[in-house]
Coordinates of C-alpha atoms in Angstrom, one line a residue:
Chain A
M1 CA 117.2 130.0 114.4
K2 CA 116.4 133.7 114.5
V3 CA 117.3 134.1 110.9
F4 CA 115.2 131.2 110.0
R5 CA 112.2 132.4 112.0
K6 CA 112.5 135.9 110.4
L7 CA 112.6 134.3 106.9
T8 CA 109.6 132.2 107.6
V9 CA 107.6 135.2 108.8
T10 CA 108.6 137.2 105.8
A11 CA 107.7 134.4 103.4
L12 CA 104.4 133.8 105.1
T13 CA 103.5 137.5 105.0
A14 CA 104.4 137.6 101.3
V15 CA 102.3 134.6 100.5
I16 CA 99.3 136.0 102.4
A17 CA 99.6 139.3 100.7
V18 CA 99.9 137.8 97.3
T19 CA 96.9 135.4 97.8
A20 CA 94.8 138.3 99.2
S21 CA 95.5 140.6 96.3
F22 CA 94.8 137.8 93.8
A23 CA 91.6 136.9 95.5
G24 CA 90.6 140.5 95.7
V25 CA 91.2 141.2 92.0
A26 CA 89.5 138.0 90.9
A27 CA 86.5 138.4 93.2
A28 CA 85.7 141.7 91.8
A29 CA 85.3 140.3 88.3
D30 CA 82.9 137.5 89.1
S31 CA 79.8 136.9 91.2
L32 CA 79.2 133.2 90.7
K33 CA 79.5 131.5 94.1
G34 CA 79.1 128.0 95.3
K35 CA 80.6 124.6 96.2
I36 CA 80.6 121.7 93.9
T37 CA 81.5 118.2 95.0
V38 CA 82.2 115.6 92.3
N39 CA 82.5 111.9 93.1
G40 CA 82.6 108.7 91.1
S41 CA 84.4 107.3 88.1
T42 CA 88.2 107.2 88.1
A43 CA 88.2 107.2 84.3
L44 CA 86.6 110.6 84.2
L45 CA 88.6 112.0 87.1
P46 CA 91.5 113.6 85.0
L47 CA 88.8 115.3 82.9
T48 CA 87.0 116.6 86.0
L49 CA 90.2 117.8 87.6
Q50 CA 91.3 119.7 84.5
A51 CA 87.9 121.2 84.0
A52 CA 87.8 122.2 87.7
K53 CA 91.1 124.0 87.4
E54 CA 90.0 126.0 84.4
F55 CA 86.6 126.7 85.8
Q56 CA 87.9 128.0 89.1
K57 CA 90.2 130.4 87.2
L58 CA 87.1 131.9 85.6
H59 CA 85.0 131.8 88.8
P60 CA 87.3 132.0 91.8
K61 CA 84.5 132.0 94.3
V62 CA 83.4 128.5 93.2
K63 CA 85.0 125.7 95.1
I64 CA 85.2 122.4 93.4
A65 CA 86.2 119.2 95.2
A66 CA 86.6 116.1 93.0
S67 CA 87.5 112.6 94.0
G68 CA 87.3 109.3 92.2
K69 CA 86.5 105.9 93.6
G70 CA 84.4 103.8 91.2
S71 CA 81.6 104.5 88.7
V72 CA 78.8 103.4 90.9
T73 CA 79.8 105.6 93.8
G74 CA 79.0 108.6 91.6
P75 CA 75.2 108.2 91.4
Q76 CA 75.3 106.7 94.9
A77 CA 76.9 109.8 96.4
V78 CA 74.4 112.0 94.5
K79 CA 71.5 109.9 95.8
K80 CA 72.8 110.2 99.4
G81 CA 73.4 113.9 99.0
I82 CA 77.2 113.6 99.5
A83 CA 78.0 114.9 96.0
D84 CA 76.4 117.3 93.6
I85 CA 77.8 115.5 90.6
G86 CA 78.3 111.8 90.2
A87 CA 80.7 110.9 87.5
C88 CA 79.7 107.6 85.9
D89 CA 80.9 105.6 82.9
W90 CA 77.4 104.6 82.1
D91 CA 73.9 106.2 82.1
A92 CA 72.9 105.5 85.6
S93 CA 69.4 106.8 85.1
V94 CA 68.5 103.6 83.2
D95 CA 69.0 100.0 84.1
V96 CA 72.3 98.3 83.1
P97 CA 73.3 94.7 83.8
G98 CA 74.0 94.5 87.5
F99 CA 72.8 97.9 88.4
K100 CA 69.3 99.3 88.8
A101 CA 68.4 102.8 87.5
F102 CA 68.8 105.7 89.9
D103 CA 65.4 107.3 90.0
G104 CA 65.2 111.1 89.7
Q105 CA 68.7 111.5 88.4
V106 CA 69.6 113.3 85.2
A107 CA 72.5 112.1 83.0
N108 CA 74.6 114.8 81.5
K109 CA 76.9 113.6 78.7
V110 CA 80.4 115.0 79.1
A111 CA 82.8 112.9 77.1
V112 CA 83.2 109.9 74.9
I113 CA 85.4 107.1 76.3
P114 CA 86.8 104.5 73.9
F115 CA 87.8 101.1 75.2
A116 CA 90.2 98.6 73.7
T117 CA 90.8 94.8 73.8
I118 CA 94.4 94.3 74.7
V119 CA 96.7 91.3 74.6
N120 CA 100.2 90.6 75.8
K121 CA 102.9 91.3 73.2
N122 CA 103.6 87.6 72.7
V123 CA 100.1 86.9 71.4
G124 CA 100.1 86.5 67.6
V125 CA 96.4 87.2 67.2
D126 CA 95.6 90.7 66.0
N127 CA 91.9 90.6 65.3
L128 CA 89.0 89.2 67.3
T129 CA 85.3 89.1 66.5
T130 CA 82.4 89.6 68.9
E131 CA 81.8 85.8 68.8
Q132 CA 85.4 85.0 69.5
L133 CA 85.5 87.4 72.5
K134 CA 82.2 86.1 73.8
G135 CA 83.7 82.6 73.6
I136 CA 86.9 83.6 75.4
Y137 CA 85.1 85.5 78.2
S138 CA 82.5 82.9 78.7
G139 CA 85.1 80.2 79.0
K140 CA 84.2 78.2 75.8
I141 CA 87.4 79.2 74.0
T142 CA 90.4 78.5 76.2
N143 CA 93.3 78.1 73.7
W144 CA 94.7 80.8 71.4
K145 CA 94.9 78.3 68.5
E146 CA 91.1 78.2 68.4
V147 CA 91.1 81.9 67.3
G148 CA 94.1 81.6 64.9
G149 CA 97.0 82.0 67.3
A150 CA 99.7 79.7 68.7
D151 CA 98.9 76.6 70.8
A152 CA 98.8 78.2 74.3
N153 CA 96.2 78.6 77.0
I154 CA 94.4 81.9 77.1
V155 CA 94.9 83.8 80.4
V156 CA 91.7 85.9 80.9
I157 CA 92.2 89.1 82.9
T158 CA 89.2 91.1 83.8
R159 CA 88.0 94.0 86.0
A160 CA 86.0 93.3 89.1
F161 CA 82.2 93.3 88.8
G162 CA 80.8 96.8 88.9
S163 CA 83.7 98.5 87.3
G164 CA 82.5 101.0 84.7
T165 CA 85.0 99.7 82.1
R166 CA 83.7 96.2 82.6
V167 CA 80.0 97.3 82.3
N168 CA 80.7 99.0 79.0
Y169 CA 83.0 96.3 77.7
Q170 CA 80.4 93.7 78.4
A171 CA 77.7 95.7 76.7
K172 CA 79.7 96.8 73.6
A173 CA 82.3 94.2 73.0
L174 CA 80.6 91.1 74.3
G175 CA 77.2 92.0 73.1
G176 CA 75.9 91.7 76.6
G177 CA 77.5 88.3 77.1
D178 CA 78.7 87.1 80.4
I179 CA 82.2 87.1 81.9
V180 CA 82.5 83.9 83.8
K181 CA 84.9 82.9 86.6
K182 CA 87.3 80.1 85.8
E183 CA 89.2 77.8 88.1
K184 CA 92.5 78.6 86.4
N185 CA 94.0 81.2 84.0
Y186 CA 91.6 83.8 85.2
K187 CA 92.3 86.9 87.2
E188 CA 90.5 90.0 88.4
T189 CA 92.3 93.4 88.8
G190 CA 91.2 96.4 90.7
S191 CA 92.1 99.3 88.4
S192 CA 93.1 100.2 84.9
G193 CA 96.7 100.5 86.0
D194 CA 96.8 97.0 87.4
M195 CA 95.1 95.6 84.3
K196 CA 97.8 97.1 82.1
T197 CA 100.6 95.7 84.3
A198 CA 98.9 92.3 84.5
V199 CA 98.4 91.9 80.8
G200 CA 101.8 93.3 80.1
T201 CA 103.6 90.9 82.3
T202 CA 101.5 87.7 81.7
P203 CA 102.2 85.9 78.5
N204 CA 99.1 84.8 76.6
A205 CA 96.9 87.2 78.5
I206 CA 93.9 89.1 77.2
G207 CA 92.2 92.0 78.8
Y208 CA 90.4 95.3 78.2
I209 CA 91.1 98.9 79.1
D210 CA 90.4 102.6 78.3
L211 CA 92.1 103.4 75.0
V212 CA 94.2 106.1 76.6
Y213 CA 96.0 103.5 78.6
V214 CA 97.2 101.6 75.5
T215 CA 100.8 102.7 75.4
G216 CA 104.2 101.0 75.6
S217 CA 105.5 97.8 74.0
D218 CA 104.2 95.2 76.6
I219 CA 100.6 95.3 75.4
K220 CA 98.9 95.8 72.1
A221 CA 95.4 96.6 71.2
V222 CA 93.7 94.1 68.9
K223 CA 91.3 94.9 66.1
F224 CA 87.6 94.4 66.9
N225 CA 85.7 92.8 64.0
G226 CA 88.5 93.9 61.7
V227 CA 88.5 97.5 62.8
E228 CA 91.5 99.0 64.5
A229 CA 90.9 100.7 67.9
T230 CA 91.6 104.4 67.2
T231 CA 89.8 107.6 68.1
D232 CA 89.2 108.2 64.4
N233 CA 87.4 104.9 63.9
V234 CA 85.3 105.7 67.0
I235 CA 84.3 109.0 65.5
N236 CA 83.5 107.6 62.0
G237 CA 81.4 105.0 63.6
S238 CA 83.3 101.8 62.6
Y239 CA 84.8 101.0 66.0
K240 CA 82.0 100.1 68.4
I241 CA 83.6 99.7 71.8
W242 CA 83.1 103.1 73.3
A243 CA 80.7 104.8 75.8
Y244 CA 79.6 108.2 76.9
G245 CA 80.9 109.4 80.3
Y246 CA 78.2 111.0 82.3
Y247 CA 77.8 113.6 85.1
M248 CA 74.8 112.4 87.1
T249 CA 72.8 115.1 89.0
K250 CA 69.8 115.0 91.2
G251 CA 67.2 116.5 88.9
Q252 CA 68.2 119.2 86.5
P253 CA 71.5 120.9 87.6
T254 CA 71.2 124.4 89.0
G255 CA 73.5 127.3 89.9
A256 CA 77.2 126.7 89.9
T257 CA 76.8 123.0 89.2
K258 CA 74.9 123.9 86.0
E259 CA 77.5 126.4 85.0
F260 CA 80.3 123.8 85.6
I261 CA 78.6 121.1 83.5
E262 CA 77.9 123.6 80.8
Y263 CA 81.6 124.6 80.9
V264 CA 82.7 120.9 80.5
Q265 CA 80.2 120.6 77.6
S266 CA 81.3 123.8 76.0
K267 CA 83.1 123.8 72.7
K268 CA 86.2 125.5 74.2
F269 CA 86.7 122.7 76.7
Q270 CA 85.6 119.8 74.5
S271 CA 87.9 120.5 71.6
G272 CA 90.7 121.9 73.9
S273 CA 91.7 120.2 77.1
L274 CA 89.3 117.3 76.8
K275 CA 90.9 116.3 73.5
K276 CA 94.4 116.8 74.9
L277 CA 93.4 114.3 77.7
K278 CA 92.6 111.8 74.8
F279 CA 88.9 111.7 75.4
I280 CA 86.6 112.3 72.4
P281 CA 84.3 115.3 72.3
I282 CA 80.6 114.4 72.5
S283 CA 79.8 116.6 69.5
A284 CA 82.0 114.3 67.4
M285 CA 79.5 111.4 67.9
Q286 CA 76.3 113.2 67.2
S287 CA 76.7 113.5 63.5
Chain B
M1 CA 121.7 152.5 141.0
G2 CA 125.2 151.6 142.4
A3 CA 126.5 148.1 141.9
P4 CA 127.3 147.3 145.5
V5 CA 123.8 148.2 146.7
H6 CA 122.4 146.0 144.1
G7 CA 124.7 143.2 145.2
L8 CA 123.6 143.6 148.8
T9 CA 119.9 143.4 148.1
T10 CA 120.3 140.3 146.0
Q11 CA 122.3 138.6 148.8
T12 CA 119.7 139.3 151.5
Q13 CA 116.9 138.1 149.3
T14 CA 118.4 134.9 148.0
S15 CA 117.5 132.6 150.9
A16 CA 113.9 133.7 151.0
Q17 CA 113.7 133.5 147.2
K18 CA 115.2 130.0 147.2
V19 CA 112.5 128.8 149.5
K20 CA 109.9 130.5 147.4
H21 CA 111.5 129.2 144.3
N22 CA 111.6 125.6 145.6
T23 CA 107.9 125.6 146.5
K24 CA 107.2 127.0 143.1
R25 CA 109.2 124.4 141.4
H26 CA 107.6 121.7 143.6
R27 CA 104.2 123.0 142.7
R28 CA 105.1 123.1 139.0
H29 CA 106.2 119.5 139.2
L30 CA 103.0 118.5 140.9
L31 CA 101.0 120.3 138.3
G32 CA 103.1 118.6 135.6
N33 CA 102.4 115.2 137.1
I34 CA 98.7 115.8 137.3
V35 CA 98.5 117.2 133.8
S36 CA 100.5 114.3 132.3
R37 CA 98.5 111.8 134.3
Y38 CA 95.2 113.2 132.9
Y39 CA 96.8 113.5 129.5
F40 CA 97.8 109.8 129.5
L41 CA 94.4 108.8 130.8
F42 CA 92.7 110.9 128.1
S43 CA 94.9 109.3 125.4
I44 CA 94.1 105.8 126.5
L45 CA 90.4 106.7 126.8
A46 CA 90.5 108.3 123.3
L47 CA 92.1 105.2 121.9
C48 CA 89.5 103.0 123.5
V49 CA 86.7 105.2 122.2
V50 CA 88.0 105.1 118.7
L51 CA 88.5 101.4 118.8
G52 CA 85.0 101.0 120.2
L53 CA 83.5 103.2 117.5
V54 CA 85.2 101.2 114.8
I55 CA 83.9 98.0 116.2
I56 CA 80.4 99.4 116.7
F57 CA 80.1 101.0 113.3
I58 CA 81.5 98.0 111.3
G59 CA 79.6 95.6 113.5
K60 CA 76.3 97.6 113.1
T61 CA 76.5 97.6 109.3
A62 CA 77.8 94.0 109.3
L63 CA 75.0 92.6 111.5
L64 CA 72.4 94.1 109.0
L65 CA 73.5 91.3 106.8
F66 CA 71.8 88.6 108.9
S67 CA 68.4 90.2 108.4
Q68 CA 68.9 89.4 104.7
I69 CA 70.6 86.1 104.6
S70 CA 71.2 83.4 107.2
P71 CA 74.5 83.2 109.1
M72 CA 74.7 79.5 108.0
D73 CA 74.9 80.6 104.4
F74 CA 77.5 83.3 105.0
F75 CA 79.9 81.2 107.1
F76 CA 79.5 77.8 105.6
S77 CA 78.7 78.3 101.9
F78 CA 81.6 78.4 99.4
N79 CA 79.5 80.1 96.8
W80 CA 80.4 83.8 96.5
S81 CA 78.5 85.2 93.5
P82 CA 76.9 88.4 94.8
E83 CA 75.5 89.3 91.4
E84 CA 73.3 86.2 91.8
D85 CA 72.6 86.9 95.5
M86 CA 74.9 84.2 96.8
F87 CA 77.0 85.4 99.7
G88 CA 79.0 82.5 101.0
A89 CA 82.3 83.7 102.6
A90 CA 83.7 80.3 103.7
A91 CA 86.2 80.2 100.9
F92 CA 87.6 83.6 101.9
I93 CA 87.8 82.6 105.6
V94 CA 89.7 79.3 104.8
N95 CA 91.9 81.1 102.3
T96 CA 92.8 83.8 104.8
L97 CA 93.7 81.3 107.4
S98 CA 95.8 79.1 105.1
L99 CA 97.5 82.2 103.6
T100 CA 98.5 83.3 107.1
A101 CA 99.7 79.9 108.0
L102 CA 101.7 79.5 104.9
T103 CA 103.3 82.9 105.3
L104 CA 104.3 82.1 108.9
V105 CA 105.7 78.7 107.8
I106 CA 107.9 80.5 105.3
A107 CA 108.8 83.6 107.4
V108 CA 109.2 82.4 111.0
P109 CA 112.2 80.0 110.5
V110 CA 114.0 82.4 108.3
S111 CA 113.4 85.5 110.4
V112 CA 114.2 83.8 113.8
G113 CA 117.3 82.3 112.2
M114 CA 118.3 85.8 111.1
A115 CA 117.6 87.2 114.5
V116 CA 119.9 84.5 116.1
L117 CA 122.5 85.4 113.6
C118 CA 122.3 89.1 114.4
A119 CA 122.2 88.7 118.2
E120 CA 124.5 85.7 118.8
I121 CA 126.8 85.0 115.9
A122 CA 127.4 87.9 113.5
P123 CA 130.3 90.3 114.1
K124 CA 129.6 93.9 114.8
W125 CA 130.2 95.2 111.4
L126 CA 127.8 92.8 109.8
N127 CA 125.1 93.8 112.3
S128 CA 125.6 97.5 111.7
F129 CA 124.7 96.6 108.1
I130 CA 121.9 94.1 108.6
R131 CA 119.9 96.0 111.2
P132 CA 119.4 99.3 109.2
V133 CA 118.6 97.3 106.1
L134 CA 115.8 95.5 108.0
D135 CA 114.5 98.8 109.4
L136 CA 114.4 100.1 105.8
L137 CA 112.4 97.1 104.6
V138 CA 109.7 97.8 107.2
G139 CA 109.3 101.3 105.8
I140 CA 108.7 100.3 102.2
P141 CA 105.0 100.8 101.3
S142 CA 103.2 97.5 100.8
I143 CA 102.0 98.5 97.3
V144 CA 105.7 98.5 96.2
Y145 CA 106.0 94.9 97.4
G146 CA 102.9 94.1 95.5
Y147 CA 104.2 95.6 92.4
L148 CA 107.5 93.8 92.6
G149 CA 105.5 90.6 93.2
L150 CA 103.5 91.3 90.1
T151 CA 106.4 92.1 87.8
V152 CA 109.3 90.0 89.2
L153 CA 107.9 87.2 91.4
L154 CA 105.0 86.1 89.2
P155 CA 107.0 85.7 86.0
F156 CA 109.5 83.7 88.0
L157 CA 106.8 81.4 89.5
R158 CA 105.3 81.0 86.0
R159 CA 108.6 79.8 84.7
I160 CA 109.3 77.3 87.4
S161 CA 105.7 76.0 87.7
G162 CA 104.7 76.1 84.1
E163 CA 101.4 77.7 85.0
G164 CA 99.8 80.2 82.8
L165 CA 99.2 82.8 85.5
G166 CA 101.3 82.0 88.6
D167 CA 98.9 84.0 90.9
G168 CA 97.8 82.3 94.0
L169 CA 98.5 81.4 97.6
L170 CA 102.2 80.7 97.1
A171 CA 102.9 84.1 95.4
A172 CA 100.9 85.9 98.1
A173 CA 102.6 84.0 100.9
L174 CA 106.1 84.8 99.5
V175 CA 105.3 88.5 99.2
L176 CA 103.8 88.5 102.7
A177 CA 106.8 86.6 104.1
L178 CA 109.1 89.2 102.8
M179 CA 107.0 91.9 104.4
V180 CA 106.7 90.4 107.8
L181 CA 110.3 89.1 107.9
P182 CA 111.9 92.4 109.1
T183 CA 109.2 92.8 111.8
I184 CA 109.6 89.3 113.2
C185 CA 113.4 89.4 112.8
R186 CA 114.0 92.8 114.5
I187 CA 111.7 92.2 117.5
S188 CA 113.1 88.6 118.0
D189 CA 116.6 90.1 117.7
D190 CA 115.8 92.5 120.6
A191 CA 114.3 89.7 122.6
I192 CA 117.4 87.5 122.2
T193 CA 119.8 90.4 122.9
A194 CA 117.9 91.0 126.1
V195 CA 118.6 87.5 127.5
P196 CA 121.0 88.1 130.4
R197 CA 124.6 87.2 129.7
K198 CA 124.9 85.1 132.9
Y199 CA 122.6 82.5 131.3
R200 CA 125.0 82.0 128.5
D201 CA 128.0 82.1 130.8
A202 CA 126.5 79.5 133.0
A203 CA 125.6 77.2 130.1
Y204 CA 129.1 77.6 128.6
A205 CA 130.6 76.8 132.1
L206 CA 128.7 73.6 132.1
G207 CA 130.4 72.7 128.8
S208 CA 127.7 73.4 126.3
T209 CA 128.5 74.0 122.7
R210 CA 127.3 77.3 121.0
L211 CA 124.4 75.5 119.3
Q212 CA 123.3 74.0 122.6
V213 CA 123.5 77.4 124.2
I214 CA 121.4 79.0 121.5
M215 CA 118.8 76.2 121.1
R216 CA 118.4 75.1 124.8
V217 CA 119.1 78.3 126.7
V218 CA 118.8 81.5 124.7
L219 CA 115.8 80.7 122.5
P220 CA 113.6 79.4 125.3
A221 CA 114.6 82.4 127.5
A222 CA 113.6 84.7 124.7
S223 CA 110.5 82.8 123.6
R224 CA 108.0 85.3 124.9
G225 CA 109.6 88.1 122.9
I226 CA 109.8 85.9 119.8
I227 CA 106.2 84.9 120.2
S228 CA 105.1 88.6 120.4
A229 CA 107.2 89.2 117.3
V230 CA 105.3 86.4 115.5
I231 CA 102.0 87.9 116.7
L232 CA 102.9 91.2 115.2
G233 CA 104.1 89.6 112.0
M234 CA 100.9 87.6 111.8
T235 CA 98.5 90.5 112.3
R236 CA 100.3 92.3 109.5
A237 CA 99.9 89.2 107.3
V238 CA 96.2 88.8 108.1
G239 CA 95.4 92.4 107.4
E240 CA 97.7 93.1 104.5
T241 CA 95.7 94.1 101.4
M242 CA 97.4 96.0 98.7
A243 CA 100.4 93.7 98.1
V244 CA 98.1 90.6 98.3
V245 CA 95.6 92.0 95.9
M246 CA 98.2 92.3 93.2
V247 CA 99.4 88.7 93.2
I248 CA 96.6 86.5 94.4
G249 CA 94.4 86.6 91.3
N250 CA 91.2 87.7 93.0
T251 CA 89.0 84.9 91.9
P252 CA 86.5 84.1 94.7
Q253 CA 87.1 80.4 95.0
L254 CA 88.6 77.9 97.5
A255 CA 92.4 77.6 96.9
K256 CA 92.8 74.0 95.9
S257 CA 96.4 74.4 94.8
L258 CA 99.2 76.8 95.5
F259 CA 98.9 78.3 92.1
A260 CA 95.1 78.6 91.6
P261 CA 94.0 82.2 91.5
T262 CA 92.0 82.8 94.6
S263 CA 90.9 85.6 97.0
V264 CA 91.2 86.3 100.7
L265 CA 89.0 88.5 103.0
T266 CA 91.1 91.6 102.6
S267 CA 91.6 91.4 98.8
N268 CA 87.9 90.7 98.2
I269 CA 86.8 93.7 100.3
V270 CA 89.2 96.1 98.5
M271 CA 88.3 94.8 95.1
Q272 CA 84.6 95.1 95.5
I273 CA 83.7 97.8 98.2
S274 CA 84.0 100.7 95.8
N275 CA 81.8 99.1 93.2
V276 CA 78.9 98.2 95.5
E277 CA 75.8 100.2 96.4
F278 CA 75.7 101.6 100.0
D279 CA 72.6 100.0 101.2
S280 CA 72.8 96.6 99.6
T281 CA 73.2 93.0 101.0
W282 CA 76.5 92.9 99.1
N283 CA 77.8 95.9 101.1
Y284 CA 76.6 94.4 104.4
A285 CA 78.4 91.2 103.4
L286 CA 81.6 93.0 102.8
H287 CA 81.3 94.8 106.2
M288 CA 80.7 91.4 107.8
M289 CA 83.9 90.2 106.2
A290 CA 85.7 93.2 107.6
F291 CA 84.2 92.5 111.0
L292 CA 85.3 88.9 110.7
L293 CA 88.8 90.0 110.0
L294 CA 88.8 92.0 113.1
L295 CA 87.6 89.0 115.1
I296 CA 90.1 86.7 113.5
S297 CA 92.9 89.1 114.5
F298 CA 91.6 89.3 118.0
V299 CA 91.2 85.5 118.4
L300 CA 94.6 84.7 116.9
I301 CA 96.3 87.2 119.2
L302 CA 94.5 85.7 122.2
V303 CA 95.3 82.2 121.3
I304 CA 99.0 82.9 120.8
R305 CA 99.2 84.9 124.0
L306 CA 97.7 82.0 125.9
L307 CA 100.1 79.7 124.3
G308 CA 103.0 82.0 125.3
R309 CA 101.8 82.1 128.9
K310 CA 101.5 78.4 129.1
R311 CA 105.0 77.8 127.8
R312 CA 106.5 80.2 130.3
D313 CA 104.7 78.5 133.2
A314 CA 105.9 75.1 132.1

């Protein structure tokens, strides 16, 4: 016991000493202070966490707390004053189907998120047009043979209403068309991970997901209007199912929040860590 | 200081010290009693306050709903399409009740049977294997059950039913049954083990068979314990969310068949709450559903407690 206690004390002292010296050294180099709270989209969370880690190394006196729950909670939290930044998969300062604009909020573009239509590996179809997808999600097309596949019922898997992925998919892939509930062969999932598992384990299933999730052999991404879902095709403008990810702020960002957003938008982060996380830099789309 | 002198002084002092010491100890015990009494009182009060706050806060937000839509619409309409301002929760209420019932129909016979096996029939070595396994099953996080349901149970159900999806009440009930089984089984086991030996001896002395002893003597004597086991299992089944969400399909409609994708109160709340604006009718409706869940749990527990009491009186 005694030895153990001694060890603990020594270890604690060492940890405290090391932390203190680190903090001391770092604090001397930088004067930017503040606390930034980021809330909202889970799709953008990996990006936010990575950026926060790097930003805090540069500015150790800035504390960044990031959490993800769902796109709409981002601008919600900003509106309520709970968060400084609301990460959202759509521009919440304008109306989108299902959600009214958040007045007085500024949308700061931070990344490009591509989405893909995915099907179970047993589905023979590898290309779907906007019209065909519209038909499938509105319940008019219910059998794969109607779109050139085998004679089997289509199992439609979708995200719950209000998901950022769903909002964007509806706008870009379905041309604003509806996703209707069906009595059978229809299922809603709560997250991208669930969506992937559900489509991967359900024969004849179709769904949609962030492009970064398309991995493994259980699911495959299908072409959209003849164009393959790749980041290159997003950048050259031929693949249309993608959206900007936004940091919503109350009015123009100031202080540490402004610095942080500028860091995320900086060339260093955009073409470095952001690309590594398989997002697309915003600058790639503005040409 | 010499040793003998020292010994002398201690000897003369001991009796006086003993008395002092005893009163000291007595006082300490008294203090301990008082402190622990207040501590327990405080714990219970804290628990009540927390429970009260939960009820108040959920209830407060929930009741805001009825300033926007009528209770008739909420409780008796089967149309839940919040994006079109239709907030009928009847389908979820019916589904929750039928899911719980189905779960218990599957789980109770099996788990009580296993409890009887453990307590009455199985040899010691088998028990020393079964009981730890059941305890382990309780500790598995529900999301793991859900994932297994999604990846193992659903494909199996699809194969035997020929359905495209397999999601629905049956899948959810099977997953839930597996989850509540250890709870019901272990508590029933304890209740059966606690039945005094003399009851069995007396029954055997009258010439009963083992089955008769179990069915007519042991089970009735342990019925109150078994009923509380069922209550605990049921409350877990009513409130369970993560596992259910993964295998039920999450389509807000009344479950007309065992394989139709559907939704219960818990799964609908967890699917939608994070995508809903804070101050919207939709949010209030979800809070109302949470409040309802609370009430359903209370009412079910009350009903079964009353049933249990009656059976014991009879």
